[in-house]
Amino acid sequence: MPSIFTKIVNGAIPCYKIAEDDNFFAFLDINPLKKGHTLVIPKKEVDYIFDIEKDILAGMMVFSQKIALAIEKVVPCNRIGVVVLGLEVPHAHIHLIPIDSEADVRFSNPRVRLTEDEFKDLAARISKEIE
Ligand code: 5GP
């Protein structure tokens, strides 16, 4: 059965998309730790990030860089934190999280609540900044 993220890539489940190319897809985390919290995934479903084929794994970080630089332009923060857990969804993903301190990346923190319009507006603004 396809992962929930494969369903997002295929358009079977909606998301607030930031960007995609042939190999990767970026979208806003539905339960963000901070405004702008984004997930980057490979389109080809692989559970564990270190099982990803070398060239794709390297490309995933370069794709993430492009997305992170765009998030920074929209969301005021000290920098973009990069986290990989993969304990919930068995489809490899990189969390890109705007942070000001180490405490901002605690996954036990309460999540930020955004309206649908706020999610849409945020995704559109980040998307526009991608070079
Ligand atoms: P992890 O697998 O890294 O522990 O966490 C999975 C992340 O995916 C969580 O931050 C969660 O909020 C996010 N997530 C889970 N299901 C969905 C979904 O259907 N849509 C979106 N946009 N994010 C999701």
PDB file of C-alpha atoms and ligand atoms in Angstrom:
ATOM      1  CA  MET A   1       0.000   0.000   0.000  1.00  0.00           C
ATOM      2  CA  PRO A   2       1.379   3.454  -0.906  1.00  0.00           C
ATOM      3  CA  SER A   3       2.496   5.696   1.964  1.00  0.00           C
ATOM      4  CA  ILE A   4       0.478   8.767   2.866  1.00  0.00           C
ATOM      5  CA  PHE A   5       3.285  10.832   1.316  1.00  0.00           C
ATOM      6  CA  THR A   6       3.113   8.897  -1.979  1.00  0.00           C
ATOM      7  CA  LYS A   7      -0.606   9.692  -1.992  1.00  0.00           C
ATOM      8  CA  ILE A   8       0.298  13.366  -1.527  1.00  0.00           C
ATOM      9  CA  VAL A   9       2.763  13.221  -4.444  1.00  0.00           C
ATOM     10  CA  ASN A  10       0.106  11.581  -6.618  1.00  0.00           C
ATOM     11  CA  GLY A  11      -2.509  14.157  -5.641  1.00  0.00           C
ATOM     12  CA  ALA A  12      -4.749  11.553  -3.963  1.00  0.00           C
ATOM     13  CA  ILE A  13      -4.390  13.473  -0.675  1.00  0.00           C
ATOM     14  CA  PRO A  14      -4.222  17.295  -0.687  1.00  0.00           C
ATOM     15  CA  CYS A  15      -1.256  19.241   0.653  1.00  0.00           C
ATOM     16  CA  TYR A  16       0.138  22.745   0.746  1.00  0.00           C
ATOM     17  CA  LYS A  17       2.774  22.263  -1.915  1.00  0.00           C
ATOM     18  CA  ILE A  18       5.956  24.315  -1.971  1.00  0.00           C
ATOM     19  CA  ALA A  19       7.806  22.803  -4.938  1.00  0.00           C
ATOM     20  CA  GLU A  20       8.617  19.656  -6.870  1.00  0.00           C
ATOM     21  CA  ASP A  21      11.002  18.410  -9.515  1.00  0.00           C
ATOM     22  CA  ASP A  22      11.486  15.011 -11.162  1.00  0.00           C
ATOM     23  CA  ASN A  23      12.754  13.367  -7.975  1.00  0.00           C
ATOM     24  CA  PHE A  24      11.592  15.408  -4.993  1.00  0.00           C
ATOM     25  CA  PHE A  25       8.508  17.036  -3.503  1.00  0.00           C
ATOM     26  CA  ALA A  26       8.262  19.681  -0.746  1.00  0.00           C
ATOM     27  CA  PHE A  27       5.115  20.579   1.196  1.00  0.00           C
ATOM     28  CA  LEU A  28       4.133  22.185   4.493  1.00  0.00           C
ATOM     29  CA  ASP A  29       3.922  19.885   7.504  1.00  0.00           C
ATOM     30  CA  ILE A  30       0.254  19.725   8.488  1.00  0.00           C
ATOM     31  CA  ASN A  31       1.183  19.859  12.185  1.00  0.00           C
ATOM     32  CA  PRO A  32       4.011  22.397  12.194  1.00  0.00           C
ATOM     33  CA  LEU A  33       6.396  22.921  15.077  1.00  0.00           C
ATOM     34  CA  LYS A  34       6.926  26.427  13.689  1.00  0.00           C
ATOM     35  CA  LYS A  35       5.298  28.422  10.925  1.00  0.00           C
ATOM     36  CA  GLY A  36       7.036  27.353   7.693  1.00  0.00           C
ATOM     37  CA  HIS A  37       7.848  23.810   8.888  1.00  0.00           C
ATOM     38  CA  THR A  38       8.296  21.958   5.602  1.00  0.00           C
ATOM     39  CA  LEU A  39       8.861  18.338   4.605  1.00  0.00           C
ATOM     40  CA  VAL A  40      11.062  17.289   1.683  1.00  0.00           C
ATOM     41  CA  ILE A  41      10.552  13.778   0.336  1.00  0.00           C
ATOM     42  CA  PRO A  42      11.855  11.671  -2.531  1.00  0.00           C
ATOM     43  CA  LYS A  43       9.076  10.849  -4.990  1.00  0.00           C
ATOM     44  CA  LYS A  44      10.210   7.241  -5.028  1.00  0.00           C
ATOM     45  CA  GLU A  45       8.958   5.742  -1.794  1.00  0.00           C
ATOM     46  CA  VAL A  46      11.732   4.490   0.488  1.00  0.00           C
ATOM     47  CA  ASP A  47      11.126   4.142   4.231  1.00  0.00           C
ATOM     48  CA  TYR A  48      14.572   4.736   5.723  1.00  0.00           C
ATOM     49  CA  ILE A  49      16.549   7.748   4.516  1.00  0.00           C
ATOM     50  CA  PHE A  50      19.855   5.873   4.525  1.00  0.00           C
ATOM     51  CA  ASP A  51      18.428   3.202   2.214  1.00  0.00           C
ATOM     52  CA  ILE A  52      18.050   5.865  -0.505  1.00  0.00           C
ATOM     53  CA  GLU A  53      20.297   5.450  -3.502  1.00  0.00           C
ATOM     54  CA  LYS A  54      23.409   7.678  -3.214  1.00  0.00           C
ATOM     55  CA  ASP A  55      22.750  10.164  -6.026  1.00  0.00           C
ATOM     56  CA  ILE A  56      19.145  10.675  -4.979  1.00  0.00           C
ATOM     57  CA  LEU A  57      20.144  11.169  -1.348  1.00  0.00           C
ATOM     58  CA  ALA A  58      22.727  13.797  -2.334  1.00  0.00           C
ATOM     59  CA  GLY A  59      20.171  15.492  -4.596  1.00  0.00           C
ATOM     60  CA  MET A  60      17.645  15.532  -1.771  1.00  0.00           C
ATOM     61  CA  MET A  61      19.943  17.726   0.310  1.00  0.00           C
ATOM     62  CA  VAL A  62      20.569  20.116  -2.592  1.00  0.00           C
ATOM     63  CA  PHE A  63      16.810  20.329  -3.221  1.00  0.00           C
ATOM     64  CA  SER A  64      16.314  20.977   0.522  1.00  0.00           C
ATOM     65  CA  GLN A  65      18.834  23.827   0.356  1.00  0.00           C
ATOM     66  CA  LYS A  66      16.754  25.557  -2.311  1.00  0.00           C
ATOM     67  CA  ILE A  67      13.619  25.199  -0.211  1.00  0.00           C
ATOM     68  CA  ALA A  68      15.330  26.294   3.024  1.00  0.00           C
ATOM     69  CA  LEU A  69      16.666  29.477   1.420  1.00  0.00           C
ATOM     70  CA  ALA A  70      13.149  30.302   0.249  1.00  0.00           C
ATOM     71  CA  ILE A  71      11.612  29.619   3.703  1.00  0.00           C
ATOM     72  CA  GLU A  72      14.208  31.948   5.277  1.00  0.00           C
ATOM     73  CA  LYS A  73      13.058  34.784   3.040  1.00  0.00           C
ATOM     74  CA  VAL A  74       9.463  34.447   4.232  1.00  0.00           C
ATOM     75  CA  VAL A  75       9.696  33.348   7.858  1.00  0.00           C
ATOM     76  CA  PRO A  76      11.864  35.417  10.216  1.00  0.00           C
ATOM     77  CA  CYS A  77      14.222  33.024  12.040  1.00  0.00           C
ATOM     78  CA  ASN A  78      17.810  32.507  13.078  1.00  0.00           C
ATOM     79  CA  ARG A  79      18.235  29.630  10.593  1.00  0.00           C
ATOM     80  CA  ILE A  80      16.534  26.569   9.169  1.00  0.00           C
ATOM     81  CA  GLY A  81      16.945  23.481  11.329  1.00  0.00           C
ATOM     82  CA  VAL A  82      17.253  20.142   9.546  1.00  0.00           C
ATOM     83  CA  VAL A  83      15.813  17.086  11.259  1.00  0.00           C
ATOM     84  CA  VAL A  84      15.245  13.506  10.176  1.00  0.00           C
ATOM     85  CA  LEU A  85      13.193  11.204  12.378  1.00  0.00           C
ATOM     86  CA  GLY A  86      10.903   9.070  10.260  1.00  0.00           C
ATOM     87  CA  LEU A  87       9.273   7.408  13.237  1.00  0.00           C
ATOM     88  CA  GLU A  88       5.712   8.227  12.190  1.00  0.00           C
ATOM     89  CA  VAL A  89       5.529   8.070   8.398  1.00  0.00           C
ATOM     90  CA  PRO A  90       7.494   5.248   6.668  1.00  0.00           C
ATOM     91  CA  HIS A  91       8.482   7.387   3.680  1.00  0.00           C
ATOM     92  CA  ALA A  92      11.831   9.156   4.095  1.00  0.00           C
ATOM     93  CA  HIS A  93      11.521  12.883   4.742  1.00  0.00           C
ATOM     94  CA  ILE A  94      13.653  15.814   5.827  1.00  0.00           C
ATOM     95  CA  HIS A  95      12.033  18.297   8.207  1.00  0.00           C
ATOM     96  CA  LEU A  96      13.033  21.914   7.472  1.00  0.00           C
ATOM     97  CA  ILE A  97      12.094  24.000  10.503  1.00  0.00           C
ATOM     98  CA  PRO A  98      12.628  27.741  10.998  1.00  0.00           C
ATOM     99  CA  ILE A  99      14.326  28.009  14.396  1.00  0.00           C
ATOM    100  CA  ASP A 100      15.615  30.604  16.818  1.00  0.00           C
ATOM    101  CA  SER A 101      16.808  28.173  19.468  1.00  0.00           C
ATOM    102  CA  GLU A 102      17.351  24.477  20.102  1.00  0.00           C
ATOM    103  CA  ALA A 103      14.036  24.331  21.948  1.00  0.00           C
ATOM    104  CA  ASP A 104      12.196  24.988  18.671  1.00  0.00           C
ATOM    105  CA  VAL A 105      12.973  21.500  17.348  1.00  0.00           C
ATOM    106  CA  ARG A 106      11.518  19.537  20.244  1.00  0.00           C
ATOM    107  CA  PHE A 107       8.898  17.308  18.714  1.00  0.00           C
ATOM    108  CA  SER A 108       7.100  17.204  22.072  1.00  0.00           C
ATOM    109  CA  ASN A 109       6.397  20.958  21.743  1.00  0.00           C
ATOM    110  CA  PRO A 110       2.824  22.062  21.078  1.00  0.00           C
ATOM    111  CA  ARG A 111       2.191  22.468  17.360  1.00  0.00           C
ATOM    112  CA  VAL A 112       1.321  25.752  15.664  1.00  0.00           C
ATOM    113  CA  ARG A 113      -2.282  26.033  14.523  1.00  0.00           C
ATOM    114  CA  LEU A 114      -2.837  27.670  11.150  1.00  0.00           C
ATOM    115  CA  THR A 115      -6.032  28.172   9.188  1.00  0.00           C
ATOM    116  CA  GLU A 116      -6.356  26.774   5.691  1.00  0.00           C
ATOM    117  CA  ASP A 117      -5.952  30.297   4.277  1.00  0.00           C
ATOM    118  CA  GLU A 118      -2.801  30.849   6.343  1.00  0.00           C
ATOM    119  CA  PHE A 119      -1.330  27.550   5.103  1.00  0.00           C
ATOM    120  CA  LYS A 120      -2.194  28.432   1.500  1.00  0.00           C
ATOM    121  CA  ASP A 121      -0.767  31.936   1.768  1.00  0.00           C
ATOM    122  CA  LEU A 122       2.431  30.683   3.418  1.00  0.00           C
ATOM    123  CA  ALA A 123       2.987  27.956   0.813  1.00  0.00           C
ATOM    124  CA  ALA A 124       2.421  30.433  -2.021  1.00  0.00           C
ATOM    125  CA  ARG A 125       4.820  32.993  -0.551  1.00  0.00           C
ATOM    126  CA  ILE A 126       7.588  30.427   0.051  1.00  0.00           C
ATOM    127  CA  SER A 127       7.039  28.933  -3.369  1.00  0.00           C
ATOM    128  CA  LYS A 128       7.471  32.349  -5.004  1.00  0.00           C
ATOM    129  CA  GLU A 129      10.906  32.785  -3.386  1.00  0.00           C
ATOM    130  CA  ILE A 130      12.385  29.602  -4.855  1.00  0.00           C
ATOM    131  CA  GLU A 131      15.228  30.314  -7.254  1.00  0.00           C
TER     132      GLU A 131
HETATM  133  P1  5GP B   1       8.193  11.700  11.526  1.00  0.00           P
HETATM  134  O1  5GP B   1       7.822  10.476  10.662  1.00  0.00           O
HETATM  135  O2  5GP B   1       9.385  12.424  10.997  1.00  0.00           O
HETATM  136  O3  5GP B   1       8.337  11.316  12.966  1.00  0.00           O
HETATM  137  O4  5GP B   1       6.962  12.717  11.464  1.00  0.00           O
HETATM  138  C1  5GP B   1       6.110  12.793  10.367  1.00  0.00           C
HETATM  139  C2  5GP B   1       5.694  14.238  10.120  1.00  0.00           C
HETATM  140  O5  5GP B   1       4.763  14.235   9.040  1.00  0.00           O
HETATM  141  C3  5GP B   1       4.984  14.920  11.316  1.00  0.00           C
HETATM  142  O6  5GP B   1       5.616  16.162  11.586  1.00  0.00           O
HETATM  143  C4  5GP B   1       3.537  15.102  10.835  1.00  0.00           C
HETATM  144  O7  5GP B   1       2.960  16.311  11.297  1.00  0.00           O
HETATM  145  C5  5GP B   1       3.686  15.100   9.329  1.00  0.00           C
HETATM  146  N1  5GP B   1       2.526  14.535   8.650  1.00  0.00           N
HETATM  147  C6  5GP B   1       1.931  13.350   8.912  1.00  0.00           C
HETATM  148  N2  5GP B   1       0.886  13.128   8.075  1.00  0.00           N
HETATM  149  C7  5GP B   1       0.832  14.211   7.251  1.00  0.00           C
HETATM  150  C8  5GP B   1      -0.037  14.577   6.175  1.00  0.00           C
HETATM  151  O8  5GP B   1      -0.966  13.865   5.776  1.00  0.00           O
HETATM  152  N3  5GP B   1       0.215  15.755   5.562  1.00  0.00           N
HETATM  153  C9  5GP B   1       1.233  16.576   5.937  1.00  0.00           C
HETATM  154  N4  5GP B   1       1.399  17.717   5.266  1.00  0.00           N
HETATM  155  N5  5GP B   1       2.081  16.268   6.954  1.00  0.00           N
HETATM  156  C10 5GP B   1       1.879  15.093   7.610  1.00  0.00           C
END
